[in-house]
Amino acid sequence: MSTSLIPPESLARIGEILYGPITVTINEREAQRYALAVGDENPIYFDESAAKAAGYKTMTVPPTFVTHAMVIPKPLSTLRTDGLYRDGTGVRLEVARMMFGGEEWDFLEPVYIGDQITATARLAALDQKSGSKGPFVRQVRETTFVNQEMTTVARSRQIGIAR
Amino acid sequence: MKQQTIESISVGDQLPVLHKSADEAQLFLYSAASFNPHRIHYDRAYAEFEGHTDIIVHGPLQGSWLTQFVTDWAGPASRLLNITWQNRASAIVGENLEFHGSVTEINETERTALLSLEERNENGAILMPATALIKLPSENKVQ
């Protein structure tokens, strides 16, 4: 049995809210800037009549945009030298670095321009595994997105690999 | 845009290959649009200091390319229900990237199709394996 990379106080945080609940109004300009930066010119993001013809109530947004709409702007003084923010919410692990392992998304209902979306992220899992390059920790951060009608519109699971 | 239906697709169908290559300007715009200040996406010297060969393409940008790949093929009246991807290796600025995909399962009752997807670099290495579940309209029903 190798030594644990997960300190007991981090294990105790499983299920804890890491972010939110925070509510943001989905903005037409921000969503369209995102779509154009991706190079996705799907008319359902830009043209109300095209969106309605495709069965949407009004213009919708690129599927994963909802997570970027939630980013809380922070002062420049909180930037680290790598450009990331010091937010202090990271889960403490006995590892050198955390890498993105992947994402899983469920899209349950459309997100529309003007929706008020509330996001809450939890630490869903923290497991130590053994791989060919030695032990690593798989961290799952699950975010739920709920609209103004209290309907869950999307759920994301971001997988972090720490070693 | 073309519209697929549950009747128009078969298991084994290949999606038309999507080609992507992000230059510095696109990566800059993506950093801005996603309010992402991480230096590895715009500061070449810093990216090299961290051990990368050049400026790194954002993982979530490649995720959005995957959803675009699926929704461009499926058509606007289809609904993406799930996308799942693994970050296996990084992509760098200017690299020619290709998205490949095929239909692996069809559920006619639910009107859903499961797709197997891959993002590959110009050497054929798989950067992001993925799956998608999509709901399609039917030619026999009013939507």
Short mmCIF file of C-alpha atoms in Angstrom, two decimals:
data_model
loop_
_atom_site.label_atom_id
_atom_site.label_comp_id
_atom_site.label_asym_id
_atom_site.label_seq_id
_atom_site.Cartn_x
_atom_site.Cartn_y
_atom_site.Cartn_z
CA MET A 1 0.00 0.00 0.00
CA SER A 2 1.56 3.28 -1.06
CA THR A 3 1.31 6.37 1.09
CA SER A 4 -1.80 8.45 0.72
CA LEU A 5 -1.67 11.46 -1.58
CA ILE A 6 -4.94 12.65 -0.07
CA PRO A 7 -4.67 14.25 3.38
CA PRO A 8 -7.58 13.34 5.75
CA GLU A 9 -8.84 16.96 5.79
CA SER A 10 -9.21 16.83 1.99
CA LEU A 11 -11.04 13.47 2.11
CA ALA A 12 -13.43 15.08 4.59
CA ARG A 13 -14.30 17.71 1.97
CA ILE A 14 -15.98 15.23 -0.42
CA GLY A 15 -19.49 16.54 -1.03
CA GLU A 16 -18.53 20.07 0.00
CA ILE A 17 -19.56 23.05 -2.14
CA LEU A 18 -16.46 24.45 -3.88
CA TYR A 19 -18.21 27.24 -5.79
CA GLY A 20 -21.57 29.01 -5.63
CA PRO A 21 -24.43 29.00 -5.65
CA ILE A 22 -23.93 31.94 -7.96
CA THR A 23 -26.54 33.35 -10.35
CA VAL A 24 -25.67 34.96 -13.68
CA THR A 25 -27.85 36.28 -16.53
CA ILE A 26 -26.89 34.73 -19.88
CA ASN A 27 -25.80 37.65 -22.04
CA GLU A 28 -26.24 37.71 -25.82
CA ARG A 29 -22.97 39.51 -26.60
CA GLU A 30 -20.85 37.32 -24.32
CA ALA A 31 -22.38 34.13 -25.76
CA GLN A 32 -21.82 35.31 -29.35
CA ARG A 33 -18.24 36.37 -28.61
CA TYR A 34 -17.64 32.90 -27.23
CA ALA A 35 -19.19 31.20 -30.30
CA LEU A 36 -17.09 33.34 -32.67
CA ALA A 37 -13.88 32.68 -30.72
CA VAL A 38 -14.60 28.96 -31.14
CA GLY A 39 -15.34 29.49 -34.86
CA ASP A 40 -18.87 28.11 -34.42
CA GLU A 41 -21.23 30.24 -36.53
CA ASN A 42 -24.32 28.09 -36.01
CA PRO A 43 -27.32 30.40 -36.74
CA ILE A 44 -29.18 29.17 -33.61
CA TYR A 45 -26.71 31.35 -31.62
CA PHE A 46 -27.07 34.46 -33.81
CA ASP A 47 -30.48 34.54 -35.48
CA GLU A 48 -33.71 34.36 -33.51
CA SER A 49 -35.79 33.15 -36.47
CA ALA A 50 -33.28 30.35 -37.20
CA ALA A 51 -33.39 29.32 -33.52
CA LYS A 52 -37.20 29.27 -33.54
CA ALA A 53 -37.25 27.30 -36.79
CA ALA A 54 -35.05 24.70 -35.08
CA GLY A 55 -37.57 24.35 -32.24
CA TYR A 56 -35.94 26.67 -29.69
CA LYS A 57 -37.91 29.34 -27.77
CA THR A 58 -35.34 31.97 -28.77
CA MET A 59 -31.56 32.14 -29.38
CA THR A 60 -29.60 29.53 -27.47
CA VAL A 61 -25.86 29.41 -26.63
CA PRO A 62 -22.97 27.00 -27.37
CA PRO A 63 -23.47 23.96 -25.10
CA THR A 64 -20.53 24.43 -22.71
CA PHE A 65 -20.70 28.28 -22.72
CA VAL A 66 -22.74 28.15 -19.51
CA THR A 67 -19.62 27.30 -17.48
CA HIS A 68 -17.70 30.29 -18.91
CA ALA A 69 -20.65 32.62 -18.25
CA MET A 70 -20.17 31.84 -14.54
CA VAL A 71 -16.55 33.04 -14.23
CA ILE A 72 -16.28 35.56 -11.41
CA PRO A 73 -14.11 38.54 -12.46
CA LYS A 74 -11.33 39.19 -9.96
CA PRO A 75 -8.83 42.04 -9.48
CA LEU A 76 -5.47 41.93 -11.29
CA SER A 77 -3.75 41.99 -7.89
CA THR A 78 -4.94 38.42 -7.31
CA LEU A 79 -3.17 37.01 -10.40
CA ARG A 80 -0.25 34.63 -9.82
CA THR A 81 2.83 34.63 -12.06
CA ASP A 82 1.31 31.86 -14.21
CA GLY A 83 -1.69 34.12 -14.83
CA LEU A 84 -4.10 32.04 -12.77
CA TYR A 85 -6.03 33.44 -9.83
CA ARG A 86 -5.19 32.67 -6.25
CA ASP A 87 -8.65 31.64 -5.14
CA GLY A 88 -7.79 29.45 -2.16
CA THR A 89 -10.58 26.95 -2.93
CA GLY A 90 -8.27 24.22 -4.26
CA VAL A 91 -8.38 20.87 -2.52
CA ARG A 92 -5.04 20.20 -0.81
CA LEU A 93 -3.23 17.12 -2.14
CA GLU A 94 0.30 15.76 -1.69
CA VAL A 95 1.08 16.09 -5.40
CA ALA A 96 3.26 18.19 -7.72
CA ARG A 97 0.59 19.20 -10.22
CA MET A 98 -3.01 18.91 -11.26
CA MET A 99 -3.84 18.24 -14.91
CA PHE A 100 -7.18 18.32 -16.73
CA GLY A 101 -8.30 14.75 -17.31
CA GLY A 102 -11.48 15.46 -19.21
CA GLU A 103 -15.07 16.57 -18.91
CA GLU A 104 -18.48 14.93 -18.97
CA TRP A 105 -21.55 17.03 -19.76
CA ASP A 106 -25.27 16.28 -19.60
CA PHE A 107 -27.43 18.82 -21.41
CA LEU A 108 -30.95 18.43 -20.05
CA GLU A 109 -32.75 21.55 -21.34
CA PRO A 110 -31.73 24.41 -23.65
CA VAL A 111 -30.08 27.51 -22.17
CA TYR A 112 -31.49 30.73 -23.66
CA ILE A 113 -30.23 34.29 -23.92
CA GLY A 114 -31.65 36.13 -20.89
CA ASP A 115 -31.90 33.02 -18.68
CA GLN A 116 -30.80 33.40 -15.09
CA ILE A 117 -28.61 30.41 -14.39
CA THR A 118 -27.51 29.37 -10.91
CA ALA A 119 -24.37 27.22 -10.72
CA THR A 120 -23.20 25.18 -7.76
CA ALA A 121 -20.00 23.12 -7.87
CA ARG A 122 -19.23 20.32 -5.45
CA LEU A 123 -16.27 18.09 -4.80
CA ALA A 124 -17.95 14.91 -6.03
CA ALA A 125 -15.07 12.43 -5.69
CA LEU A 126 -11.45 12.12 -4.67
CA ASP A 127 -9.87 8.71 -5.30
CA GLN A 128 -6.29 7.54 -5.22
CA LYS A 129 -5.47 5.14 -8.05
CA SER A 130 -2.34 3.36 -9.20
CA GLY A 131 -1.18 3.78 -12.77
CA SER A 132 1.83 2.76 -14.84
CA LYS A 133 3.56 6.03 -13.84
CA GLY A 134 2.81 5.54 -10.13
CA PRO A 135 -0.03 6.61 -7.88
CA PHE A 136 -2.34 9.48 -8.83
CA VAL A 137 -5.47 11.16 -7.55
CA ARG A 138 -8.64 11.46 -9.62
CA GLN A 139 -10.67 14.47 -8.53
CA VAL A 140 -14.21 15.05 -9.79
CA ARG A 141 -15.76 18.49 -9.56
CA GLU A 142 -19.47 18.34 -10.40
CA THR A 143 -21.34 21.52 -11.31
CA THR A 144 -25.11 21.77 -11.59
CA PHE A 145 -26.72 24.56 -13.62
CA VAL A 146 -30.33 25.49 -12.77
CA ASN A 147 -32.45 28.08 -14.59
CA GLN A 148 -34.94 30.67 -13.25
CA GLU A 149 -37.74 28.08 -13.43
CA MET A 150 -35.73 25.81 -11.10
CA THR A 151 -35.14 23.36 -13.97
CA THR A 152 -31.70 21.73 -14.06
CA VAL A 153 -30.44 22.59 -17.54
CA ALA A 154 -26.95 21.06 -17.45
CA ARG A 155 -24.53 19.13 -15.30
CA SER A 156 -20.77 18.95 -15.79
CA ARG A 157 -18.15 16.70 -14.24
CA GLN A 158 -14.62 18.00 -14.60
CA ILE A 159 -12.00 15.33 -14.00
CA GLY A 160 -8.68 16.43 -12.54
CA ILE A 161 -5.66 14.10 -12.51
CA ALA A 162 -3.08 14.95 -9.84
CA ARG A 163 0.26 13.27 -9.40
CA MET B 1 -27.65 23.65 -42.58
CA LYS B 2 -28.32 20.01 -43.27
CA GLN B 3 -30.61 18.19 -40.84
CA GLN B 4 -30.12 14.54 -39.89
CA THR B 5 -33.12 12.48 -38.76
CA ILE B 6 -33.37 9.18 -36.91
CA GLU B 7 -34.30 7.60 -40.28
CA SER B 8 -31.40 9.17 -42.22
CA ILE B 9 -28.57 7.66 -40.15
CA SER B 10 -27.12 4.15 -39.81
CA VAL B 11 -24.64 2.52 -37.48
CA GLY B 12 -21.19 2.94 -39.03
CA ASP B 13 -21.95 6.30 -40.71
CA GLN B 14 -18.89 8.57 -40.66
CA LEU B 15 -19.23 12.24 -39.81
CA PRO B 16 -17.59 14.59 -42.32
CA VAL B 17 -14.11 15.40 -40.97
CA LEU B 18 -13.86 18.82 -39.29
CA HIS B 19 -10.52 20.61 -39.66
CA LYS B 20 -9.39 23.16 -37.08
CA SER B 21 -6.20 25.10 -36.52
CA ALA B 22 -6.07 27.98 -34.05
CA ASP B 23 -3.66 30.85 -34.64
CA GLU B 24 -2.51 33.31 -31.95
CA ALA B 25 -5.41 35.68 -32.65
CA GLN B 26 -8.02 32.96 -32.15
CA LEU B 27 -6.39 31.74 -28.92
CA PHE B 28 -6.27 35.35 -27.69
CA LEU B 29 -9.97 35.80 -28.49
CA TYR B 30 -10.82 32.53 -26.73
CA SER B 31 -8.87 33.57 -23.63
CA ALA B 32 -10.78 36.87 -23.66
CA ALA B 33 -14.20 35.33 -24.33
CA SER B 34 -13.71 32.80 -21.52
CA PHE B 35 -11.98 35.34 -19.18
CA ASN B 36 -9.05 32.93 -18.86
CA PRO B 37 -5.78 34.66 -17.90
CA HIS B 38 -3.57 31.52 -17.89
CA ARG B 39 -0.24 32.47 -19.50
CA ILE B 40 0.32 29.13 -21.26
CA HIS B 41 -2.34 30.24 -23.79
CA TYR B 42 -0.66 33.51 -24.93
CA ASP B 43 2.88 33.84 -23.52
CA ARG B 44 5.25 31.67 -25.59
CA ALA B 45 8.23 32.15 -23.26
CA TYR B 46 6.13 31.18 -20.25
CA ALA B 47 4.65 28.13 -22.04
CA GLU B 48 8.21 26.97 -22.86
CA PHE B 49 9.27 27.62 -19.24
CA GLU B 50 6.49 25.20 -18.19
CA GLY B 51 7.91 22.60 -20.60
CA HIS B 52 5.51 23.01 -23.52
CA THR B 53 6.80 23.26 -27.10
CA ASP B 54 4.65 26.34 -27.84
CA ILE B 55 1.46 28.17 -26.81
CA ILE B 56 -1.17 25.63 -25.74
CA VAL B 57 -4.69 25.38 -27.17
CA HIS B 58 -7.28 25.64 -24.36
CA GLY B 59 -8.84 22.28 -23.43
CA PRO B 60 -12.37 23.78 -23.27
CA LEU B 61 -11.89 25.26 -26.78
CA GLN B 62 -11.24 21.76 -28.08
CA GLY B 63 -14.33 20.65 -26.11
CA SER B 64 -16.38 23.31 -27.92
CA TRP B 65 -14.92 22.14 -31.25
CA LEU B 66 -16.18 18.65 -30.38
CA THR B 67 -19.71 19.96 -29.72
CA GLN B 68 -19.56 22.01 -32.95
CA PHE B 69 -18.40 18.91 -34.86
CA VAL B 70 -21.48 17.03 -33.64
CA THR B 71 -24.06 19.83 -33.97
CA ASP B 72 -22.85 20.85 -37.47
CA TRP B 73 -23.37 17.27 -38.62
CA ALA B 74 -26.62 16.62 -36.73
CA GLY B 75 -28.38 19.84 -37.74
CA PRO B 76 -30.10 22.59 -35.72
CA ALA B 77 -33.25 20.60 -34.86
CA SER B 78 -31.18 17.89 -33.12
CA ARG B 79 -30.32 18.14 -29.42
CA LEU B 80 -26.95 17.27 -27.92
CA LEU B 81 -27.70 15.33 -24.70
CA ASN B 82 -24.22 14.34 -23.54
CA ILE B 83 -20.61 14.88 -24.49
CA THR B 84 -17.71 13.22 -22.67
CA TRP B 85 -14.08 13.78 -23.54
CA GLN B 86 -10.67 12.84 -22.19
CA ASN B 87 -7.69 15.20 -22.38
CA ARG B 88 -4.97 12.81 -23.50
CA ALA B 89 -2.39 15.21 -24.97
CA SER B 90 -2.06 18.94 -25.62
CA ALA B 91 -2.51 20.76 -28.92
CA ILE B 92 -0.36 23.77 -29.77
CA VAL B 93 -0.92 26.99 -31.72
CA GLY B 94 -1.03 26.53 -35.50
CA GLU B 95 -1.25 22.74 -35.31
CA ASN B 96 -3.56 21.13 -37.90
CA LEU B 97 -6.23 19.25 -36.00
CA GLU B 98 -8.87 16.87 -37.33
CA PHE B 99 -12.12 15.66 -35.80
CA HIS B 100 -13.28 12.20 -36.81
CA GLY B 101 -16.48 10.47 -35.72
CA SER B 102 -18.92 7.70 -36.43
CA VAL B 103 -22.35 6.47 -35.36
CA THR B 104 -21.90 3.51 -33.00
CA GLU B 105 -25.44 2.89 -31.65
CA ILE B 106 -28.97 3.96 -32.56
CA ASN B 107 -32.00 3.79 -30.27
CA GLU B 108 -35.05 4.29 -32.51
CA THR B 109 -37.53 4.38 -29.61
CA GLU B 110 -35.66 7.19 -27.85
CA ARG B 111 -34.60 8.74 -31.19
CA THR B 112 -31.02 8.92 -29.94
CA ALA B 113 -27.66 8.10 -31.47
CA LEU B 114 -24.37 7.42 -29.73
CA LEU B 115 -21.29 8.73 -31.53
CA SER B 116 -17.64 7.83 -31.10
CA LEU B 117 -15.35 10.82 -31.69
CA GLU B 118 -11.64 11.58 -31.86
CA GLU B 119 -9.59 14.74 -32.13
CA ARG B 120 -6.28 13.92 -33.86
CA ASN B 121 -3.20 15.98 -34.56
CA GLU B 122 -1.32 16.00 -37.87
CA ASN B 123 0.74 12.95 -36.82
CA GLY B 124 -2.44 10.97 -36.27
CA ALA B 125 -2.09 10.95 -32.47
CA ILE B 126 -5.40 11.00 -30.61
CA LEU B 127 -5.50 14.11 -28.42
CA MET B 128 -9.09 13.77 -27.24
CA PRO B 129 -11.16 10.60 -27.48
CA ALA B 130 -14.84 11.38 -26.87
CA THR B 131 -18.40 10.14 -27.05
CA ALA B 132 -21.61 12.07 -27.70
CA LEU B 133 -25.29 11.24 -27.29
CA ILE B 134 -27.65 13.15 -29.56
CA LYS B 135 -31.42 13.23 -30.00
CA LEU B 136 -32.65 13.48 -33.56
CA PRO B 137 -35.98 14.49 -35.09
CA SER B 138 -38.08 11.99 -37.02
CA GLU B 139 -39.34 12.38 -40.57
CA ASN B 140 -42.59 10.70 -39.48
CA LYS B 141 -43.54 13.01 -36.63
CA VAL B 142 -44.29 16.68 -36.17
CA GLN B 143 -41.61 18.00 -33.81
#
